[in-house]
Coordinates of C-alpha atoms and ligand atoms in Angstrom, one line a residue:
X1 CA -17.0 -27.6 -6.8
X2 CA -13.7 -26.0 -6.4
X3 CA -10.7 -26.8 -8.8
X4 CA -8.0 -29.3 -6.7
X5 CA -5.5 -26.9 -6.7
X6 CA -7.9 -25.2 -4.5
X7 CA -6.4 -27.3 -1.7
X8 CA -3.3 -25.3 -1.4
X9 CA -5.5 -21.8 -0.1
X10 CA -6.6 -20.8 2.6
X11 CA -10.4 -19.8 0.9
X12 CA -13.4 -20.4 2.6
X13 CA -15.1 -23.0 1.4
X14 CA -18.3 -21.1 1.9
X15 CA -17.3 -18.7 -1.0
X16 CA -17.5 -18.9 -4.6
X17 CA -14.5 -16.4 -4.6
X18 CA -14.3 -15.2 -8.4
X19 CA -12.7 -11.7 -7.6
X20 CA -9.1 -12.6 -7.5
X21 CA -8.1 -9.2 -9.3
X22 CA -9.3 -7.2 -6.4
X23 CA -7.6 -9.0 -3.8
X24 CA -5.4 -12.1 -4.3
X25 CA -5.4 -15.0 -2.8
X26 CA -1.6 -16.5 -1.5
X27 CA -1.0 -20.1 -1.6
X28 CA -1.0 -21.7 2.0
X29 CA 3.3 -23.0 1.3
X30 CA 3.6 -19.2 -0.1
X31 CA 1.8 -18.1 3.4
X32 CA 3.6 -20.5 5.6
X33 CA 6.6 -18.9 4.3
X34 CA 5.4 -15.2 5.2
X35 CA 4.6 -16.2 8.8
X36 CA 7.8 -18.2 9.2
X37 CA 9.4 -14.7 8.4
X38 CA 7.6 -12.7 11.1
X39 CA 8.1 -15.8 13.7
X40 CA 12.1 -15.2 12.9
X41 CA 11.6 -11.5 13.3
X42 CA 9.7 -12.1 16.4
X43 CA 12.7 -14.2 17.9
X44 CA 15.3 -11.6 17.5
X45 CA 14.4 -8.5 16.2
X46 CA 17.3 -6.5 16.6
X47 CA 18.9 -8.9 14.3
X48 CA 16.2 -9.2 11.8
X49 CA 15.2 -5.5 11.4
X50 CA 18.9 -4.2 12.2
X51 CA 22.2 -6.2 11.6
X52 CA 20.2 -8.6 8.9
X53 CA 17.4 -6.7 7.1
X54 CA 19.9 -5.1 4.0
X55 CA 20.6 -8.5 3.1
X56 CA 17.7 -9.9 3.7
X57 CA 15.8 -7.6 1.4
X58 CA 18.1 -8.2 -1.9
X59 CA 17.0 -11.8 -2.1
X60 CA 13.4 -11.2 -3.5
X61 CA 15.2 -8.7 -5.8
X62 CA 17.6 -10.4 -7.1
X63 CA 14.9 -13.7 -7.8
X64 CA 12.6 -11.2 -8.6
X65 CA 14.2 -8.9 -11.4
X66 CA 14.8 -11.7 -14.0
X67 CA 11.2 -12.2 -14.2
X68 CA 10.5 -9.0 -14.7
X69 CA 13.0 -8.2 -17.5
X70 CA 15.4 -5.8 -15.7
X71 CA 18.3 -6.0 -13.1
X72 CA 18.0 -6.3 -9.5
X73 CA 19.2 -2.5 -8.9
X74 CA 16.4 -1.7 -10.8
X75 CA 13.8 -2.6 -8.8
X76 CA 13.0 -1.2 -5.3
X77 CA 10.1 -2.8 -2.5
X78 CA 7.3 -1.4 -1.6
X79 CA 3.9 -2.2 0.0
X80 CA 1.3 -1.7 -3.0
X81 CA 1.4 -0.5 -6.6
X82 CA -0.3 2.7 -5.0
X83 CA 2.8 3.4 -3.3
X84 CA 5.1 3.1 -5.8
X85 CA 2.7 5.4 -7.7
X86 CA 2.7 8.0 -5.3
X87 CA 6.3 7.9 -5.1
X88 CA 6.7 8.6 -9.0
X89 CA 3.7 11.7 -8.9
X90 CA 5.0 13.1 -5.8
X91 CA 8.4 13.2 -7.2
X92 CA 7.8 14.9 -10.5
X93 CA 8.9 18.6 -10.8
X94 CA 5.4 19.5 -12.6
X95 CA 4.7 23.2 -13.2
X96 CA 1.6 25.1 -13.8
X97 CA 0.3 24.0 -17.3
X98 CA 2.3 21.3 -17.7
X99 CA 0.1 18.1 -19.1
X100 CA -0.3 14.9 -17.2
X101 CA -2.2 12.6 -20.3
X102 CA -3.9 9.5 -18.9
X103 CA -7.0 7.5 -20.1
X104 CA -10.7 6.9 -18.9
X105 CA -9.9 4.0 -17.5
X106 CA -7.3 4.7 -14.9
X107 CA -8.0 2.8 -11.5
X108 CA -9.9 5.8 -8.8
X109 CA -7.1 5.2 -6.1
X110 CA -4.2 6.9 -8.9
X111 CA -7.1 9.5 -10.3
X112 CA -7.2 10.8 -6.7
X113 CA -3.2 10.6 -6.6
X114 CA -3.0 12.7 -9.7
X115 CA -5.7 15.1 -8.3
X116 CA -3.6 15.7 -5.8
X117 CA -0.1 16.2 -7.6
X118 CA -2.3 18.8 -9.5
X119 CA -3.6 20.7 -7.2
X120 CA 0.3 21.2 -5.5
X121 CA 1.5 21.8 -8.5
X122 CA -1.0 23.8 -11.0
X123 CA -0.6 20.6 -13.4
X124 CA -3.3 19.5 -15.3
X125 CA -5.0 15.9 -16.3
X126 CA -5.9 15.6 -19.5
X127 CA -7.8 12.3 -20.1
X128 CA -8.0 10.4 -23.9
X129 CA -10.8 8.7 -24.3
X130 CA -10.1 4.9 -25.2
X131 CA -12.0 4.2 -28.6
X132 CA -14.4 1.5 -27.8
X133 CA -14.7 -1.5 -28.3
X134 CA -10.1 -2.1 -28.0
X135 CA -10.1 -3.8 -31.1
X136 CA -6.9 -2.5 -32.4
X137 CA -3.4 -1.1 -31.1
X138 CA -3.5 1.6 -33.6
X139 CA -6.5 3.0 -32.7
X140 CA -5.1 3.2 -28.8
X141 CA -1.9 4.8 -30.1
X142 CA -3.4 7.1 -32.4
X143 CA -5.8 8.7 -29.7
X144 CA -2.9 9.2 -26.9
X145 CA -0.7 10.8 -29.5
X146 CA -3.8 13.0 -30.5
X147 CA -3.7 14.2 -27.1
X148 CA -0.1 14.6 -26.3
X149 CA 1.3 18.6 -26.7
X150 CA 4.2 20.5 -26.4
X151 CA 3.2 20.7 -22.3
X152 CA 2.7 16.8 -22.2
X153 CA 5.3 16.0 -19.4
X154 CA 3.3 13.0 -18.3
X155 CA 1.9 9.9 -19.7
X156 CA 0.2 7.9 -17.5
X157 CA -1.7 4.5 -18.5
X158 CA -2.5 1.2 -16.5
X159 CA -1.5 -2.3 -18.4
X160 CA -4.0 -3.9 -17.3
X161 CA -7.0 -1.9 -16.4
X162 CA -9.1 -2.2 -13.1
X163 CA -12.8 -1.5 -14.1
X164 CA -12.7 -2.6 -18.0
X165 CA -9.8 -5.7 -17.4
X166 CA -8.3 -4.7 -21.0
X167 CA -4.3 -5.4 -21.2
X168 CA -3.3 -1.9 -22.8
X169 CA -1.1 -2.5 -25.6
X170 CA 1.6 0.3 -24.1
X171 CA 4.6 -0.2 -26.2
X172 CA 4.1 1.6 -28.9
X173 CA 2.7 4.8 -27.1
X174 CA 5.1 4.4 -24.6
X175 CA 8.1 4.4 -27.8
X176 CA 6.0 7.5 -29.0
X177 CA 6.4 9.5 -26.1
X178 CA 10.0 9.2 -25.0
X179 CA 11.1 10.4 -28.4
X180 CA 9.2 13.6 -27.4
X181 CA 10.6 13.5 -24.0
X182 CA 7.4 12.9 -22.0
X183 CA 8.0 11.0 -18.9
X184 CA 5.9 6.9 -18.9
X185 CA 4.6 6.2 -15.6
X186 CA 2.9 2.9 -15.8
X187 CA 0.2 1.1 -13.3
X188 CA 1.1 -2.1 -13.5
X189 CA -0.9 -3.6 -10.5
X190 CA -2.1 -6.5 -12.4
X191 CA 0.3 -7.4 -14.2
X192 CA 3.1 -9.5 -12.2
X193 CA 2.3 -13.2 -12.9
X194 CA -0.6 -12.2 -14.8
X195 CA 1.3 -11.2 -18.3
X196 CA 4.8 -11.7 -19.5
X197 CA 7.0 -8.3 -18.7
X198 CA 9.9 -7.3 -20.4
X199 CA 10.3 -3.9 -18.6
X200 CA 13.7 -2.9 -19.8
X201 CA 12.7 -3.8 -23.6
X202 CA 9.8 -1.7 -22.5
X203 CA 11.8 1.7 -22.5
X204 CA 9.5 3.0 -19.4
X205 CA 10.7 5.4 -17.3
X206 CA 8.6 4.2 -14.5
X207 CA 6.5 0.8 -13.5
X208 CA 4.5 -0.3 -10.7
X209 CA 3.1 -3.8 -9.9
X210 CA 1.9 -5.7 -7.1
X211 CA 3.3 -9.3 -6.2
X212 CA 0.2 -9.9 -4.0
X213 CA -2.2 -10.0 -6.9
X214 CA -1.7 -12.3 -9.6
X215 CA 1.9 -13.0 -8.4
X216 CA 0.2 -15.2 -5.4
X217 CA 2.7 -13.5 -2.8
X218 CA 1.1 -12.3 0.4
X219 CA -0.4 -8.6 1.0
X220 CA 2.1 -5.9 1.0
X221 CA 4.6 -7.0 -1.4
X222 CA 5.3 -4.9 -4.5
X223 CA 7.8 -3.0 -6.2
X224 CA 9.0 0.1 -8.1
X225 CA 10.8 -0.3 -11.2
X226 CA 13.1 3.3 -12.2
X227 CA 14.9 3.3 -15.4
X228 CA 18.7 4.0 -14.5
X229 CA 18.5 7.1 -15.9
X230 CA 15.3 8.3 -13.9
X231 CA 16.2 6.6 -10.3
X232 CA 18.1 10.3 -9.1
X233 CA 14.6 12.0 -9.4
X234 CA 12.8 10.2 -7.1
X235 CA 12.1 10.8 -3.3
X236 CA 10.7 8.6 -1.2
X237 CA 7.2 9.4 0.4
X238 CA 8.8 8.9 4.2
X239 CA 12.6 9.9 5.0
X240 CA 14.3 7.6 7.0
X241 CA 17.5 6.2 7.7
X242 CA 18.2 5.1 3.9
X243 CA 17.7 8.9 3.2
X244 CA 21.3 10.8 1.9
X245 CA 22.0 14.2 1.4
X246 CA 23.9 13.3 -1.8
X247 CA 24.1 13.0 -6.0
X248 CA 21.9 10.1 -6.6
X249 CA 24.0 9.7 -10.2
X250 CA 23.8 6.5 -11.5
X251 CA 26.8 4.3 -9.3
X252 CA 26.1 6.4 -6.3
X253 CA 26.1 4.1 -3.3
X254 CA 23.5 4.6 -0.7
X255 CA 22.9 4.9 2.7
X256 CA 22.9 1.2 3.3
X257 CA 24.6 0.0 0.8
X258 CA 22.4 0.0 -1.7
X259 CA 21.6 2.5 -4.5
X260 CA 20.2 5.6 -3.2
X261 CA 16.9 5.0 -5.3
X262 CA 16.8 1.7 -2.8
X263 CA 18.0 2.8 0.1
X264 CA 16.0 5.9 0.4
X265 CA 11.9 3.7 -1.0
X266 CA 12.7 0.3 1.3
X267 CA 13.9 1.9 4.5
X268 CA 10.6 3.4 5.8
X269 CA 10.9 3.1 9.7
X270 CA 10.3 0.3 11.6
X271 CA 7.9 -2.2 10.1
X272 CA 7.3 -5.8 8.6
X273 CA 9.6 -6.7 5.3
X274 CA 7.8 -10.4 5.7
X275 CA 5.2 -10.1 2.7
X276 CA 8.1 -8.9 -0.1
X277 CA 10.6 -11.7 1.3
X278 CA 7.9 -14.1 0.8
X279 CA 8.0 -12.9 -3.0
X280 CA 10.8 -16.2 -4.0
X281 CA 8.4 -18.7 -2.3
X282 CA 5.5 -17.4 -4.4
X283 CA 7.5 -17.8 -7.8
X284 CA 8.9 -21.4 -6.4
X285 CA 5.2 -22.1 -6.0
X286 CA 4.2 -21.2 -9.2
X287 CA 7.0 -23.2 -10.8
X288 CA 6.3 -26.5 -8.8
X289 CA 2.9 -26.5 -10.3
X290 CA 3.5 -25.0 -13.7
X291 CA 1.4 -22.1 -13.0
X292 CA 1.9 -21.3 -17.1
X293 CA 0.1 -24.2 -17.9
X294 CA -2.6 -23.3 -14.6
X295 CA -3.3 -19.9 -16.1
X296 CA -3.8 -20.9 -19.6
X297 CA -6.8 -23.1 -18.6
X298 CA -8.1 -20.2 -16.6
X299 CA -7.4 -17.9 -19.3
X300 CA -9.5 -20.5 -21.6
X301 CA -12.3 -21.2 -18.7
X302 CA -12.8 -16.8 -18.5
X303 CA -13.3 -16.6 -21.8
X304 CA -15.7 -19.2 -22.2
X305 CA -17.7 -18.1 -19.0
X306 CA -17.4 -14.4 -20.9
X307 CA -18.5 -15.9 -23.9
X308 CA -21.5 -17.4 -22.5
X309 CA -23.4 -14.6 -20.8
X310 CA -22.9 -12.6 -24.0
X311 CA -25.3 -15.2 -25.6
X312 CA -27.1 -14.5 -22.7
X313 CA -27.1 -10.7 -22.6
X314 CA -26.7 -9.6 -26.3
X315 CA -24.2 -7.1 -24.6
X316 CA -21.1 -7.2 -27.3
X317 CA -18.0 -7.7 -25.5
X318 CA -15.1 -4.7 -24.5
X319 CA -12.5 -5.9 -26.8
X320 CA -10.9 -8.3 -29.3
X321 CA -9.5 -11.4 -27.1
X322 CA -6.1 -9.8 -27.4
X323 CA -6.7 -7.3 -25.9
X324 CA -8.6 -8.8 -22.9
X325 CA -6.6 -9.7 -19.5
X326 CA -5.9 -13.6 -20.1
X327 CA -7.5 -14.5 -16.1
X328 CA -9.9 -11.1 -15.8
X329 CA -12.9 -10.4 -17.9
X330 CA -15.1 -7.2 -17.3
X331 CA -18.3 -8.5 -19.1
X332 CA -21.3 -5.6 -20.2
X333 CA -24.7 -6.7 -18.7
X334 CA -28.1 -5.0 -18.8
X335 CA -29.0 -1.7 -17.0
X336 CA -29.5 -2.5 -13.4
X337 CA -28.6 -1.6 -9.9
X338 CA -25.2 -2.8 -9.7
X339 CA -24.6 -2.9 -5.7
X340 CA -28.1 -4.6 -5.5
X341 CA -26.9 -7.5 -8.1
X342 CA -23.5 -7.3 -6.4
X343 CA -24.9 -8.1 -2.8
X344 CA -27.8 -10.8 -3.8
X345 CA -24.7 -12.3 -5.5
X346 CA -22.8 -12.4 -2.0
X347 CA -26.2 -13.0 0.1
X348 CA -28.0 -15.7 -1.9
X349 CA -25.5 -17.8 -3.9
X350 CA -22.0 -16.3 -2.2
X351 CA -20.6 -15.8 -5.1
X352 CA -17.7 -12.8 -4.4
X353 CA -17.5 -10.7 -7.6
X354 CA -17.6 -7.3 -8.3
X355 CA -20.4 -5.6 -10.3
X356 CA -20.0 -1.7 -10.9
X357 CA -20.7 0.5 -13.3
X358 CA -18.6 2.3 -15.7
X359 CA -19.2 5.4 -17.9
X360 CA -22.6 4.2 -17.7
X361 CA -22.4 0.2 -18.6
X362 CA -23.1 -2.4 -16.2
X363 CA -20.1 -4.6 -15.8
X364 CA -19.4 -7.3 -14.0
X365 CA -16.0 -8.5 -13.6
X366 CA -14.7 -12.1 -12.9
X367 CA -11.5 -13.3 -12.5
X368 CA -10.3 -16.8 -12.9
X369 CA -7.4 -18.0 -11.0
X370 CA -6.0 -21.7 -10.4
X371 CA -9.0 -22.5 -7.6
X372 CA -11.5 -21.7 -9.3
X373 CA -13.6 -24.4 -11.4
X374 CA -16.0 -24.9 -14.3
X375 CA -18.9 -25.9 -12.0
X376 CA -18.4 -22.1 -10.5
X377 CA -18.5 -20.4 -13.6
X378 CA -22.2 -22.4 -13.9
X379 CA -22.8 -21.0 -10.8
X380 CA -22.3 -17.2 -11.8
X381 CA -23.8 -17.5 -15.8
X382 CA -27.0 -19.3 -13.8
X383 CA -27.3 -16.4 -10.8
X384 CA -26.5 -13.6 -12.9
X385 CA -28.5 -15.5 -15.2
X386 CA -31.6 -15.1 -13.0
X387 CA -30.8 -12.0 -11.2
X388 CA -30.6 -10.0 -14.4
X389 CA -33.7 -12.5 -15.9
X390 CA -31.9 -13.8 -18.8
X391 CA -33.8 -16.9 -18.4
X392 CA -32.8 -18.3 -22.2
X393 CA -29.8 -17.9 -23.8
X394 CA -30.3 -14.9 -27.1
X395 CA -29.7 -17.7 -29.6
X396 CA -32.5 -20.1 -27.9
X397 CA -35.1 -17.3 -27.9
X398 CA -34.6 -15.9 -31.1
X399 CA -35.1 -19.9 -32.7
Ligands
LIG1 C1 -5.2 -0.8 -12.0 C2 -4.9 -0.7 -10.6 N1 -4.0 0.1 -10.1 C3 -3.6 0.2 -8.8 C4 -4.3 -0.6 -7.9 C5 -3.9 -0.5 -6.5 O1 -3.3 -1.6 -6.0 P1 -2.9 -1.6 -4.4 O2 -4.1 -1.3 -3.7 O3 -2.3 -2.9 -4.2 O4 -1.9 -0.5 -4.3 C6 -5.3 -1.5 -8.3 C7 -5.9 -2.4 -7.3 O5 -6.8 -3.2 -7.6 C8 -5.6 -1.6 -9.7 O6 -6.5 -2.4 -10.1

């Protein structure tokens, strides 16, 4: 039985959806709101897109930007975290040799991105290996500064991590690096409305997140977060209209009005600002129903659901609870064929979750948001339960 908050999505009810972190699901006031936007843009476009959109744009940010810890001019839209990636790797004046250091549990979509970079640029990875099980921040630190050198120009490092769901703790390696003048890029697709963010206490140079993940806002809302400092570097992926043939110093004014660093990443052509104006209605819906207090009892209900299919498996967990995302847990289970447990999951009991496999575990992942109920996480510990025969909890069978 779905949670009652489940009333306010749009979900099928034929779904035991459990894989919010892959795709999010947007509250039906917070969608209302999105398709009131594109009925507005529909009824006079010139208006919307031309004389209006500038203005239009700098609400979200400026609603936006105290929640993340930094000022509105700080922030630019974009459509996914991917973008705003790109926009960082594409921009970096790498040479041949130079290091780009990242981790082994980067998400494959920013792997590819950085494949790319290096292959234009003669660049090269150079991937730390996480020690296993994340049980301490010192031990994270202590491996990325092993593997940062006098070529390190790059240090690139998810917050929260797709396949393993472990929050990095980033500060201090992030601290570490800009004293030797490496550049932080950080993925920070899950972590809007997922973790508290301070990004200007942070001291990165760069940060991505998505607003239609944990956020709740509807697909294609996300943003780009530039230090002051770092802002001139970057070019955006498509030149348009916001483009300007000018310093991008810190106080330059842009094209429209804007900063350069804003003007040049939101004006990409024609196309449909809706999902990132949508972004205030999502934080005014997670404030009407104390979405804090939501996520701690799925935080509580992951862990518990995580908790219970290690008695079941044996499998020791991927970290220390700190360390795990509060509403994501990426739980070890027993060899098997993961695509073959993923799709009876989907075709007998539809339960949506992924199940993957990882440097040669078995995980799969679940993700707890405000719809989701106890009597679903029965659901999943009883199917995985029986798919992966772990008829009697480890304690019961040992007794
Ligand atoms: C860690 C991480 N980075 C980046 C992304 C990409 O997000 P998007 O597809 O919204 O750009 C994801 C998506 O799940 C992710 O998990």
């Amino acid at each position: 039985m779905p949670s009652n908050l489940a009333r306010h999505f749009l979900l099928s009810e034929d779904v035991v959806f459990l894989n919010h972190g892959s795709f999010g699901a947007c509250p039906r006031p917070v969608f209302e709101t999105y398709q009131a936007f594109q009925r507005e843009l529909e009824a006079q476009p010139v208006a919307f897109l031309g004389r209006e959109l500038t203005a239009r744009m700098r609400t979200p940010r400026e609603a936006f930007a105290p929640y993340l810890g930094t000022s509105p001019e700080n922030i630019a839209a974009v459509v996914n975290a991917t973008t705003g990636l790109n926009i960082v790797a594409q921009s970096l004046d790498l040479k041949p040799g130079d290091e780009i250091l990242t981790t082994d549990h980067e998400y494959s979509a920013l792997e590819k991105t950085w494949a790319y970079v290096v292959r234009r640029t003669g660049a090269r990875v150079v991937t730390v290996e996480v020690p296993m099980p994340l049980v301490s921040e010192a031990a994270f630190t202590e491996a990325l500064l092993a593997g940062m050198t006098e070529r390190t120009r790059v240090l690139f490092l998810s917050h929260i991590t797709s396949p393993t769901a472990l929050v990095f703790p980033i500060e201090r390696a992030i601290a570490a690096a800009r004293r030797r003048n490496i550049i932080t890029v950080i993925d920070g697709a899950h972590a809007p409305g997922h973790i508290p963010l301070d990004l200007d206490a942070l001291g990165v140079d760069y940060y991505s997140g998505n607003c239609h993940k944990w956020l709740m806002a509807p697909k294609g809302s996300a943003f780009l977060y530039a230090r002051p400092q770092m802002q001139g570097i970057l070019n955006p992926l498509v030149v348009s209209h916001g483009w300007t043939n000018q310093s991008k110093e810190p106080g330059a004014m842009g094209a429209l009005g804007n900063s350069p660093f804003i003007d040049e990443i939101e004006m990409q052509g024609t196309r449909d600002p809706s999902a990132w104006l949508a972004v205030p209605a999502a934080l005014a819906f997670r404030k009407e129903h104390d979405w804090d207090a939501v996520a701690r009892s799925c935080t509580a209900l992951a862990q518990e659901t995580a908790a219970r299919l290690t008695e079941r498996t044996g499998l020791a967990p991927l970290s220390s609870p700190e360390f795990s995302a509060p509403q994501m847990v990426a739980m070890p289970i027993p060899d098997c064929d993961p695509l073959a447990i993923h799709d009876a999951l989907i075709e007998r009991y539809a339960i949506e979750i992924p199940v993957f496999k990882w440097k040669g575990q078995a995980l799969a992942r679940v993700s707890v948001q405000g719809y989701n109920s106890p009597e679903q996480m029965d659901l999943l510990v009883d199917a995985l339960s029986d798919l992966l025969d772990l008829a009697r909890p480890l304690s019961q069978a040992m007794s």
